[in-house]
CSV table of C-alpha atoms in Angstrom, one decimal:
chain,number,residue,atom,x,y,z
X,111,MET,CA,0.0,0.0,0.0
X,112,PRO,CA,1.5,3.4,-0.9
X,113,ALA,CA,2.7,5.5,2.0
X,114,ASP,CA,0.2,8.2,1.5
X,115,THR,CA,-2.7,5.8,1.7
X,116,ALA,CA,-1.4,3.6,4.4
X,117,ARG,CA,-3.8,3.1,7.3
X,118,THR,CA,-2.8,3.8,10.9
X,119,GLY,CA,-3.9,2.7,14.4
X,120,PRO,CA,-6.3,-0.3,14.7
X,121,LEU,CA,-6.7,-0.5,10.9
X,122,ALA,CA,-3.0,-0.8,10.3
X,123,PHE,CA,-2.7,-3.5,12.9
X,124,TRP,CA,-5.5,-5.4,11.2
X,125,ASP,CA,-3.7,-5.1,7.9
X,126,GLU,CA,-0.5,-6.6,9.4
X,127,LEU,CA,-2.2,-9.6,11.0
X,128,PRO,CA,-2.1,-12.9,9.2
X,129,ARG,CA,-5.4,-14.5,8.2
X,130,ASP,CA,-5.3,-16.9,11.1
X,131,GLY,CA,-4.7,-14.1,13.5
X,132,ARG,CA,-7.8,-12.3,12.2
X,133,TRP,CA,-9.9,-15.3,12.7
X,134,LEU,CA,-8.7,-15.6,16.3
X,135,LEU,CA,-9.7,-12.1,17.0
X,136,SER,CA,-13.0,-12.3,15.2
X,137,THR,CA,-15.0,-13.9,18.0
X,138,VAL,CA,-13.5,-12.2,21.1
X,139,VAL,CA,-16.1,-9.5,21.4
X,140,VAL,CA,-19.0,-12.0,21.1
X,141,GLN,CA,-17.5,-14.5,23.6
X,142,PHE,CA,-16.9,-11.9,26.2
X,143,PHE,CA,-20.2,-10.1,25.7
X,144,GLY,CA,-21.6,-13.2,27.3
X,145,ARG,CA,-19.0,-13.0,30.1
X,146,GLY,CA,-20.0,-9.4,30.8
X,147,LEU,CA,-23.6,-10.4,31.3
X,148,THR,CA,-22.7,-12.5,34.3
X,149,LEU,CA,-19.2,-11.3,35.5
X,150,PRO,CA,-20.4,-8.7,38.0
X,151,PHE,CA,-23.4,-10.6,39.1
X,152,THR,CA,-22.4,-14.2,39.8
X,153,ILE,CA,-21.8,-13.8,43.5
X,154,ILE,CA,-25.0,-11.7,43.7
X,155,TYR,CA,-26.9,-14.4,41.9
X,156,LEU,CA,-25.6,-17.1,44.3
X,157,HIS,CA,-26.2,-15.0,47.4
X,158,GLU,CA,-29.3,-12.9,46.8
X,159,VAL,CA,-31.2,-15.0,44.3
X,160,ARG,CA,-30.3,-18.6,45.2
X,161,GLY,CA,-30.1,-17.8,49.0
X,162,PHE,CA,-26.5,-19.1,49.7
X,163,SER,CA,-24.6,-17.3,52.5
X,164,LEU,CA,-22.0,-14.8,51.4
X,165,SER,CA,-19.2,-17.0,52.8
X,166,LEU,CA,-20.6,-20.1,50.9
X,167,ALA,CA,-21.0,-18.0,47.7
X,168,GLY,CA,-17.4,-16.8,48.0
X,169,THR,CA,-16.2,-20.4,48.5
X,170,LEU,CA,-18.2,-21.6,45.5
X,171,MET,CA,-16.7,-18.9,43.4
X,172,GLY,CA,-13.3,-20.1,44.6
X,173,LEU,CA,-14.0,-23.5,43.0
X,174,ILE,CA,-13.6,-21.9,39.6
X,175,ALA,CA,-10.0,-21.2,40.3
X,176,ILE,CA,-9.4,-24.5,42.2
X,177,THR,CA,-10.6,-26.4,39.1
X,178,GLY,CA,-8.6,-24.2,36.8
X,179,LEU,CA,-5.5,-24.8,38.8
X,180,VAL,CA,-6.0,-28.6,38.7
X,181,VAL,CA,-6.4,-28.6,34.9
X,182,THR,CA,-3.9,-26.0,34.0
X,183,TRP,CA,-0.8,-28.2,34.6
X,184,PRO,CA,-1.9,-31.1,32.3
X,185,ALA,CA,-3.4,-28.6,29.9
X,186,GLY,CA,0.1,-27.1,29.4
X,187,VAL,CA,1.6,-30.5,28.7
X,188,LEU,CA,-1.2,-31.3,26.2
X,189,VAL,CA,-0.7,-28.0,24.4
X,190,ASP,CA,3.0,-28.9,23.9
X,191,ARG,CA,2.2,-32.5,22.8
X,192,LEU,CA,-1.1,-32.4,21.0
X,193,GLY,CA,-1.4,-28.7,20.0
X,194,ALA,CA,-3.2,-25.7,21.4
X,195,ARG,CA,-6.3,-25.9,19.1
X,196,VAL,CA,-7.6,-29.2,20.4
X,197,VAL,CA,-7.2,-28.0,24.0
X,198,VAL,CA,-9.0,-24.8,23.2
X,199,VAL,CA,-12.0,-26.7,21.8
X,200,GLY,CA,-12.2,-28.8,24.9
X,201,GLY,CA,-12.3,-25.7,27.1
X,202,LEU,CA,-15.1,-24.1,25.0
X,203,LEU,CA,-17.3,-27.2,25.4
X,204,ALA,CA,-16.7,-27.3,29.2
X,205,ALA,CA,-17.7,-23.6,29.5
X,206,MET,CA,-20.9,-24.1,27.6
X,207,GLY,CA,-21.9,-27.0,29.8
X,208,GLY,CA,-21.0,-25.3,33.0
X,209,LEU,CA,-22.8,-22.0,32.3
X,210,GLY,CA,-25.9,-23.8,31.1
X,211,LEU,CA,-26.1,-25.9,34.3
X,212,LEU,CA,-25.4,-22.8,36.5
X,213,ALA,CA,-28.5,-21.1,35.1
X,214,PHE,CA,-30.7,-23.7,36.8
X,215,ALA,CA,-28.6,-24.4,39.9
X,216,THR,CA,-30.8,-24.2,43.0
X,217,GLU,CA,-28.7,-26.4,45.3
X,218,PRO,CA,-25.1,-25.7,46.3
X,219,TRP,CA,-23.8,-29.0,44.9
X,220,VAL,CA,-25.3,-28.2,41.5
X,221,ALA,CA,-23.7,-24.8,41.5
X,222,ALA,CA,-20.4,-26.4,42.5
X,223,VAL,CA,-20.5,-28.8,39.6
X,224,ALA,CA,-21.4,-26.0,37.2
X,225,LEU,CA,-18.6,-23.7,38.4
X,226,CYS,CA,-16.1,-26.5,38.2
X,227,LEU,CA,-17.0,-27.0,34.6
X,228,PHE,CA,-16.5,-23.4,33.9
X,229,GLY,CA,-13.2,-23.5,35.8
X,230,ILE,CA,-12.0,-26.1,33.3
X,231,GLN,CA,-12.3,-23.5,30.6
X,232,LEU,CA,-10.6,-20.8,32.5
X,233,GLY,CA,-7.8,-23.1,33.4
X,234,ILE,CA,-7.3,-24.2,29.8
X,235,ALA,CA,-7.8,-20.8,28.2
X,236,TRP,CA,-4.6,-19.0,29.2
X,237,PRO,CA,-2.0,-21.7,28.2
X,238,ALA,CA,-3.9,-22.9,25.1
X,239,VAL,CA,-5.0,-19.5,23.6
X,240,ASN,CA,-1.7,-17.7,24.4
X,241,ALA,CA,0.2,-20.6,22.9
X,242,LEU,CA,-2.0,-20.7,19.8
X,243,VAL,CA,-1.6,-16.9,19.3
X,244,ALA,CA,2.2,-17.2,19.7
X,245,THR,CA,2.4,-19.7,16.9
X,246,VAL,CA,0.4,-17.5,14.5
X,247,VAL,CA,1.6,-14.0,15.4
X,248,THR,CA,5.3,-13.3,15.9
X,249,GLY,CA,7.7,-10.5,16.7
X,250,ASP,CA,6.5,-7.0,17.8
X,251,LEU,CA,3.1,-7.8,16.3
X,252,ARG,CA,2.6,-10.4,19.1
X,253,GLN,CA,2.8,-7.9,21.9
X,254,ARG,CA,0.4,-5.6,20.1
X,255,TYR,CA,-2.0,-8.5,19.5
X,256,TYR,CA,-2.2,-9.3,23.2
X,257,GLY,CA,-3.1,-5.6,23.9
X,258,VAL,CA,-5.7,-5.4,21.1
X,259,SER,CA,-7.2,-8.7,22.1
X,260,PHE,CA,-7.5,-7.5,25.7
X,261,ALA,CA,-9.2,-4.3,24.5
X,262,LEU,CA,-11.7,-6.3,22.4
X,263,LEU,CA,-12.3,-8.7,25.4
X,264,ASN,CA,-13.2,-5.7,27.6
X,265,LEU,CA,-15.4,-4.2,24.9
X,266,GLY,CA,-17.4,-7.4,25.0
X,267,ILE,CA,-17.5,-7.5,28.8
X,268,GLY,CA,-18.4,-3.8,28.9
X,269,VAL,CA,-21.3,-4.1,26.5
X,270,GLY,CA,-22.4,-7.2,28.3
X,271,GLY,CA,-22.2,-5.4,31.6
X,272,VAL,CA,-24.5,-2.6,30.3
X,273,VAL,CA,-27.1,-5.2,29.1
X,274,GLY,CA,-26.7,-7.1,32.4
X,275,GLY,CA,-27.1,-4.1,34.5
X,276,LEU,CA,-30.3,-3.2,32.8
X,277,LEU,CA,-31.5,-6.9,32.7
X,278,MET,CA,-30.6,-8.2,36.2
X,279,ASP,CA,-33.1,-7.9,38.9
X,280,VAL,CA,-32.9,-9.9,42.1
X,281,GLU,CA,-36.7,-9.7,42.4
X,282,ARG,CA,-36.9,-11.5,39.0
X,283,PRO,CA,-34.7,-14.6,39.1
X,284,THR,CA,-35.6,-15.5,35.5
X,285,THR,CA,-33.4,-12.6,34.4
X,286,PHE,CA,-30.3,-14.3,35.8
X,287,VAL,CA,-31.3,-17.6,34.2
X,288,VAL,CA,-31.5,-15.9,30.8
X,289,ALA,CA,-28.2,-14.2,31.3
X,290,PHE,CA,-26.3,-17.5,32.0
X,291,VAL,CA,-27.9,-19.3,29.1
X,292,VAL,CA,-26.9,-16.4,26.8
X,293,ASN,CA,-23.4,-16.5,28.2
X,294,ALA,CA,-23.2,-20.2,27.3
X,295,ALA,CA,-24.4,-19.5,23.7
X,296,CYS,CA,-21.8,-16.9,23.2
X,297,PHE,CA,-19.1,-19.5,23.1
X,298,VAL,CA,-20.6,-21.1,20.0
X,299,PRO,CA,-19.0,-18.7,17.4
X,300,ALA,CA,-15.5,-19.4,18.9
X,301,LEU,CA,-16.1,-23.1,18.7
X,302,LEU,CA,-17.2,-22.9,15.1
X,303,VAL,CA,-14.1,-20.9,14.1
X,304,GLN,CA,-11.9,-23.5,15.8
X,305,LEU,CA,-13.6,-26.3,14.0
X,306,GLY,CA,-13.9,-24.5,10.7
X,307,PRO,CA,-11.5,-21.8,9.4
X,308,LEU,CA,-8.7,-22.8,11.9
X,309,ARG,CA,-9.1,-26.5,11.7
X,310,HIS,CA,-5.7,-26.7,9.9
X,311,LEU,CA,-3.8,-25.4,12.9
X,312,HIS,CA,-2.5,-27.6,15.6
X,313,GLY,CA,-0.7,-24.8,17.4
X,314,ARG,CA,2.6,-26.5,18.5
X,315,ALA,CA,6.2,-26.1,17.6
X,316,THR,CA,8.5,-28.9,16.6
X,317,ARG,CA,10.7,-29.9,19.5
X,318,PRO,CA,14.4,-29.3,18.7
X,319,GLU,CA,16.9,-32.1,18.9
X,320,ALA,CA,18.6,-32.6,22.3
X,321,SER,CA,21.8,-30.6,22.6
X,322,SER,CA,23.8,-28.6,25.1
X,323,ASP,CA,21.3,-25.8,24.7
X,324,ASP,CA,19.0,-25.6,27.7
X,325,GLY,CA,16.0,-24.8,25.6
X,326,ALA,CA,16.4,-28.1,23.7
X,327,ARG,CA,16.4,-30.4,26.7
X,328,PRO,CA,13.2,-31.8,28.2
X,329,ALA,CA,11.9,-29.5,30.9
X,330,GLY,CA,9.2,-30.1,33.5
X,331,TYR,CA,7.4,-27.5,35.5
X,332,LEU,CA,9.9,-27.6,38.4
X,333,THR,CA,12.8,-27.1,36.0
X,334,ILE,CA,11.1,-24.2,34.4
X,335,LEU,CA,10.1,-22.6,37.8
X,336,ARG,CA,13.8,-22.7,38.9
X,337,THR,CA,14.6,-20.2,36.2
X,338,PRO,CA,14.8,-16.9,38.3
X,339,ALA,CA,12.9,-14.8,35.9
X,340,VAL,CA,10.1,-17.3,35.6
X,341,TRP,CA,10.0,-17.6,39.4
X,342,TRP,CA,9.5,-13.8,39.9
X,343,LEU,CA,7.0,-13.7,37.1
X,344,THR,CA,5.0,-16.5,38.8
X,345,VAL,CA,5.0,-14.6,42.1
X,346,LEU,CA,3.9,-11.5,40.2
X,347,ALA,CA,1.1,-13.4,38.5
X,348,LEU,CA,-0.1,-14.7,41.9
X,349,LEU,CA,-0.2,-11.3,43.5
X,350,ALA,CA,-1.7,-9.6,40.5
X,351,SER,CA,-4.5,-12.1,40.4
X,352,PHE,CA,-5.2,-11.8,44.1
X,353,VAL,CA,-5.4,-8.0,44.1
X,354,GLY,CA,-7.0,-7.8,40.6
X,355,TYR,CA,-9.0,-10.3,38.8
X,356,GLY,CA,-9.5,-12.5,41.9
X,357,GLN,CA,-11.5,-9.7,43.4
X,358,MET,CA,-13.5,-8.6,40.3
X,359,GLU,CA,-16.2,-11.3,40.7
X,360,ALA,CA,-16.3,-11.4,44.5
X,361,GLY,CA,-14.5,-8.7,46.4
X,362,PHE,CA,-15.6,-5.7,44.3
X,363,PRO,CA,-19.3,-6.5,43.8
X,364,ALA,CA,-19.7,-7.6,47.4
X,365,PHE,CA,-18.0,-4.5,48.8
X,366,ALA,CA,-20.0,-2.3,46.5
X,367,ARG,CA,-23.2,-3.8,47.6
X,368,GLN,CA,-22.5,-4.2,51.3
X,369,ALA,CA,-20.1,-1.4,52.2
X,370,SER,CA,-20.7,1.2,49.5
X,371,GLN,CA,-24.4,0.3,49.4
X,372,VAL,CA,-24.9,1.0,45.7
X,373,SER,CA,-27.4,-0.8,43.4
X,374,THR,CA,-26.7,-3.7,41.1
X,375,ARG,CA,-27.2,-1.3,38.2
X,376,VAL,CA,-24.3,0.8,39.5
X,377,VAL,CA,-22.2,-2.3,39.8
X,378,GLY,CA,-22.9,-3.1,36.1
X,379,PHE,CA,-22.2,0.4,34.9
X,380,ALA,CA,-18.9,0.4,36.8
X,381,PHE,CA,-17.8,-2.4,34.5
X,382,VAL,CA,-18.9,-0.2,31.6
X,383,VAL,CA,-16.6,2.6,32.8
X,384,ASN,CA,-13.8,0.0,33.0
X,385,THR,CA,-14.4,-1.0,29.4
X,386,VAL,CA,-14.5,2.6,28.1
X,387,VAL,CA,-11.2,3.4,29.8
X,388,ILE,CA,-9.5,0.2,28.4
X,389,VAL,CA,-10.8,0.7,24.8
X,390,ALA,CA,-10.0,4.4,24.9
X,391,PHE,CA,-6.5,4.1,26.3
X,392,GLN,CA,-5.2,0.6,25.2
X,393,PHE,CA,-3.6,1.8,21.9
X,394,TRP,CA,-2.2,4.9,23.6
X,395,VAL,CA,-0.7,2.8,26.4
X,396,MET,CA,0.7,0.4,23.9
X,397,GLY,CA,2.4,3.2,22.0
X,398,ARG,CA,3.8,4.8,25.2
X,399,ALA,CA,5.0,1.4,26.5
X,400,ARG,CA,6.7,0.3,23.3
X,401,GLY,CA,10.5,0.4,23.7
X,402,ARG,CA,10.2,1.0,27.4
X,403,ARG,CA,11.1,-1.4,30.2
X,404,ARG,CA,8.1,-3.6,30.7
X,405,THR,CA,8.9,-4.0,34.4
X,406,ARG,CA,8.6,-0.2,34.8
X,407,VAL,CA,5.2,-0.2,33.0
X,408,LEU,CA,4.0,-2.9,35.4
X,409,MET,CA,5.2,-0.9,38.4
X,410,VAL,CA,3.0,2.0,37.3
X,411,MET,CA,0.1,-0.5,37.0
X,412,ALA,CA,0.6,-1.7,40.5
X,413,LEU,CA,0.6,1.8,41.9
X,414,VAL,CA,-2.5,2.7,39.9
X,415,TRP,CA,-4.3,-0.4,41.3
X,416,ALA,CA,-3.3,0.5,44.8
X,417,ALA,CA,-4.9,4.0,44.4
X,418,SER,CA,-8.0,2.5,42.8
X,419,TRP,CA,-8.6,0.2,45.8
X,420,ALA,CA,-8.0,3.1,48.2
X,421,VAL,CA,-10.7,5.0,46.4
X,422,LEU,CA,-13.1,2.1,46.6
X,423,GLY,CA,-12.4,1.8,50.4
X,424,ALA,CA,-13.3,5.4,50.9
X,425,THR,CA,-16.8,4.9,49.5
X,426,GLY,CA,-17.5,2.9,52.6
X,427,LEU,CA,-17.3,6.1,54.6
X,428,VAL,CA,-20.1,7.7,52.5
X,429,ALA,CA,-22.2,4.6,51.9
X,430,GLY,CA,-25.5,4.9,50.0
X,431,THR,CA,-24.7,8.4,48.7
X,432,ALA,CA,-24.0,9.9,45.3
X,433,ALA,CA,-20.3,10.2,46.4
X,434,ALA,CA,-20.3,6.4,46.9
X,435,VAL,CA,-21.6,5.9,43.4
X,436,ALA,CA,-19.0,8.2,42.0
X,437,GLY,CA,-16.2,6.5,44.0
X,438,VAL,CA,-17.3,3.0,42.7
X,439,LEU,CA,-17.1,4.3,39.1
X,440,VAL,CA,-13.8,6.0,39.7
X,441,PHE,CA,-12.4,2.8,41.1
X,442,HIS,CA,-13.1,0.9,37.9
X,443,ALA,CA,-11.8,3.7,35.7
X,444,LEU,CA,-8.4,3.6,37.6
X,445,PHE,CA,-8.4,-0.2,37.7
X,446,GLY,CA,-9.1,-0.4,33.9
X,447,PHE,CA,-6.2,2.1,33.2
X,448,GLY,CA,-3.9,-0.2,35.2
X,449,GLU,CA,-5.2,-3.2,33.2
X,450,THR,CA,-4.0,-1.7,29.9
X,451,MET,CA,-0.5,-1.8,31.2
X,452,LEU,CA,-0.7,-5.3,32.5
X,453,GLN,CA,-2.0,-6.8,29.3
X,454,SER,CA,0.4,-4.9,27.0
X,455,ALA,CA,3.5,-6.1,29.0
X,456,MET,CA,3.1,-9.2,31.0
X,457,PRO,CA,2.2,-11.8,28.3
X,458,ALA,CA,5.0,-10.4,26.1
X,459,VAL,CA,7.6,-10.9,28.9
X,460,LEU,CA,6.5,-14.5,29.4
X,461,ASN,CA,6.3,-15.5,25.8
X,462,ASP,CA,9.6,-13.8,24.9
X,463,LEU,CA,11.2,-16.0,27.7
X,464,ALA,CA,9.5,-19.2,26.6
X,465,PRO,CA,11.1,-21.6,24.0
X,466,ASP,CA,8.7,-22.4,21.3
X,467,HIS,CA,8.4,-26.1,22.1
X,468,LEU,CA,7.7,-25.3,25.8
X,469,ARG,CA,5.3,-22.4,25.4
X,470,GLY,CA,2.3,-24.4,26.7
X,471,ARG,CA,4.1,-25.2,29.9
X,472,TYR,CA,5.4,-21.6,30.4
X,473,ASN,CA,1.9,-20.2,29.9
X,474,ALA,CA,0.3,-22.9,32.1
X,475,LEU,CA,2.7,-22.1,34.9
X,476,GLN,CA,1.7,-18.5,34.9
X,477,SER,CA,-2.0,-19.4,34.5
X,478,GLY,CA,-1.6,-21.7,37.5
X,479,ALA,CA,-0.3,-18.8,39.6
X,480,PHE,CA,-3.2,-16.6,38.5
X,481,GLN,CA,-5.6,-19.4,39.5
X,482,VAL,CA,-4.0,-19.6,43.0
X,483,GLY,CA,-4.6,-15.9,43.4
X,484,SER,CA,-8.1,-16.4,42.2
X,485,ILE,CA,-8.7,-19.1,44.8
X,486,VAL,CA,-7.5,-17.1,47.7
X,487,GLY,CA,-9.1,-13.8,46.5
X,488,PRO,CA,-12.8,-14.7,46.6
X,489,VAL,CA,-12.4,-16.8,49.7
X,490,ALA,CA,-10.6,-14.0,51.6
X,491,ALA,CA,-13.1,-11.4,50.3
X,492,GLY,CA,-16.1,-13.5,51.3
X,493,PHE,CA,-14.7,-14.2,54.8
X,494,LEU,CA,-13.7,-10.6,55.6
X,495,LEU,CA,-16.8,-8.9,54.2
X,496,ASP,CA,-19.1,-11.5,55.7
X,497,HIS,CA,-17.6,-10.6,59.1
X,498,GLY,CA,-17.9,-6.9,58.5
X,499,GLN,CA,-14.2,-6.3,58.0
X,500,SER,CA,-14.4,-4.1,54.9
X,501,GLY,CA,-11.5,-1.9,56.1
X,502,ALA,CA,-9.2,-4.9,56.6
X,503,PHE,CA,-10.2,-6.2,53.1
X,504,VAL,CA,-9.1,-2.9,51.4
X,505,ALA,CA,-5.9,-2.8,53.5
X,506,VAL,CA,-4.9,-6.3,52.4
X,507,VAL,CA,-5.6,-5.6,48.7
X,508,VAL,CA,-3.6,-2.4,48.8
X,509,ALA,CA,-0.7,-4.1,50.5
X,510,GLY,CA,-0.7,-6.8,47.8
X,511,CYS,CA,-0.5,-4.1,45.1
X,512,LEU,CA,2.6,-2.6,46.8
X,513,ALA,CA,4.1,-6.1,47.0
X,514,CYS,CA,3.9,-6.3,43.2
X,515,VAL,CA,6.3,-3.3,43.0
X,516,VAL,CA,8.9,-5.1,45.2
X,517,VAL,CA,8.6,-8.2,43.0
X,518,LEU,CA,9.1,-6.1,39.8
X,519,VAL,CA,12.2,-4.5,41.2
X,520,ALA,CA,13.7,-8.0,41.6
X,521,LEU,CA,12.6,-9.1,38.2
X,522,GLU,CA,14.1,-6.1,36.4
X,523,ARG,CA,17.5,-7.0,37.7
X,524,ILE,CA,17.6,-10.4,36.1
X,525,VAL,CA,15.7,-10.2,32.8
X,526,THR,CA,17.6,-9.3,29.6
X,527,PRO,CA,16.9,-6.0,27.8
X,528,GLU,CA,15.3,-7.9,24.9
X,529,VAL,CA,12.8,-9.6,27.2
X,530,ASN,CA,12.2,-6.4,29.1
X,531,GLY,CA,11.2,-4.7,25.8
X,532,VAL,CA,13.9,-2.1,25.4
X,533,SER,CA,15.6,-3.6,22.3
X,534,GLU,CA,14.4,-5.5,19.3
X,535,ARG,CA,14.9,-9.3,19.1
X,536,ARG,CA,15.0,-11.2,15.9
X,537,SER,CA,13.6,-14.6,16.0
X,538,ALA,CA,12.5,-17.2,13.4
X,539,PRO,CA,8.8,-17.8,13.2
X,540,ALA,CA,7.6,-20.9,15.0
X,541,GLU,CA,6.3,-23.8,13.0
X,542,THR,CA,2.5,-23.4,13.0
X,543,ARG,CA,1.2,-26.3,10.9
């Protein structure tokens, strides 16, 4: 394309993507629209609609992460041996079954089975999808792909959150049933793409012959974890999950309802604010972060998150007022801004460290750390908030954000400049067929 007619921004990115990369992105918004319908309301559904105690609801939510943790490790091995696409398909089927069952779960054990099925998909998604992306998209385009995919993901969640906020009503349980059924149906387009246009992909790299090179020798999870950079990245993932995504489905909605005393509609629109910020700033953050130390970008993220949780904590002092509503919305705006930094830097660091033939295991290890944080997060939130310890809850989360900064200081000292994003690295494309 001539220089004077070359497209810029998102359109230029789309032009640079290979065909398979475009297919992978094509279903993200639809899939996560369904997620947005239920993401802010699952714990509210379990507690206020199905009548489970807040502690029990928090524990049930933790089952998602427990199951994800259990399946993540074998999933990483299967990705490296069988290929990422087959594993992705299995996860999509599990999610559809779990969400469909959850819609009609009136007993705790039924909800537990449903959430475990959904946890299978979450445990599989990180290692399988990231590995599949890495075999299709290479070089600098890979880091940009992760950022754009995250923006589209949040666009879907945000639009779903708007619809969910307008639809959900604890006085009409049927509205929750419909939302979970729609969520299950939103996985169908992704499944069709994997079984149709992308059926030629297996998503694994050929293992190199054994040699003196460390990357060519067989490596289990413990061997990989002994790599100092991987160790610190794993600790960072655990902390980031606990203070971040581990609280999005449990800590934040429960605090907003109980301590801030805002309506479910406000909770839903808070996720809309989150999405607007991510979509509006993701490309700007990607541009600013390009060529800068990724560890420094992540440090800013941790500090922004600490500030966001402090703002949410302050809403408890003005519960039930317009100021509380404003604070809840500001919380998600700040949190979303931090997310743009996390998603444009962290996956790139990990996948630049990972040898192609071990990419599934590397991603599974980080996914497992995220799952551990997601187990502890909802359980801790449910326990503290159910016992009226909202101040302690906020203090713990803010302390976790500050701990992320300490971890990043250690990580920066040991990663190479190439992995840290301050110089270009040339690498041969991985085998994708």
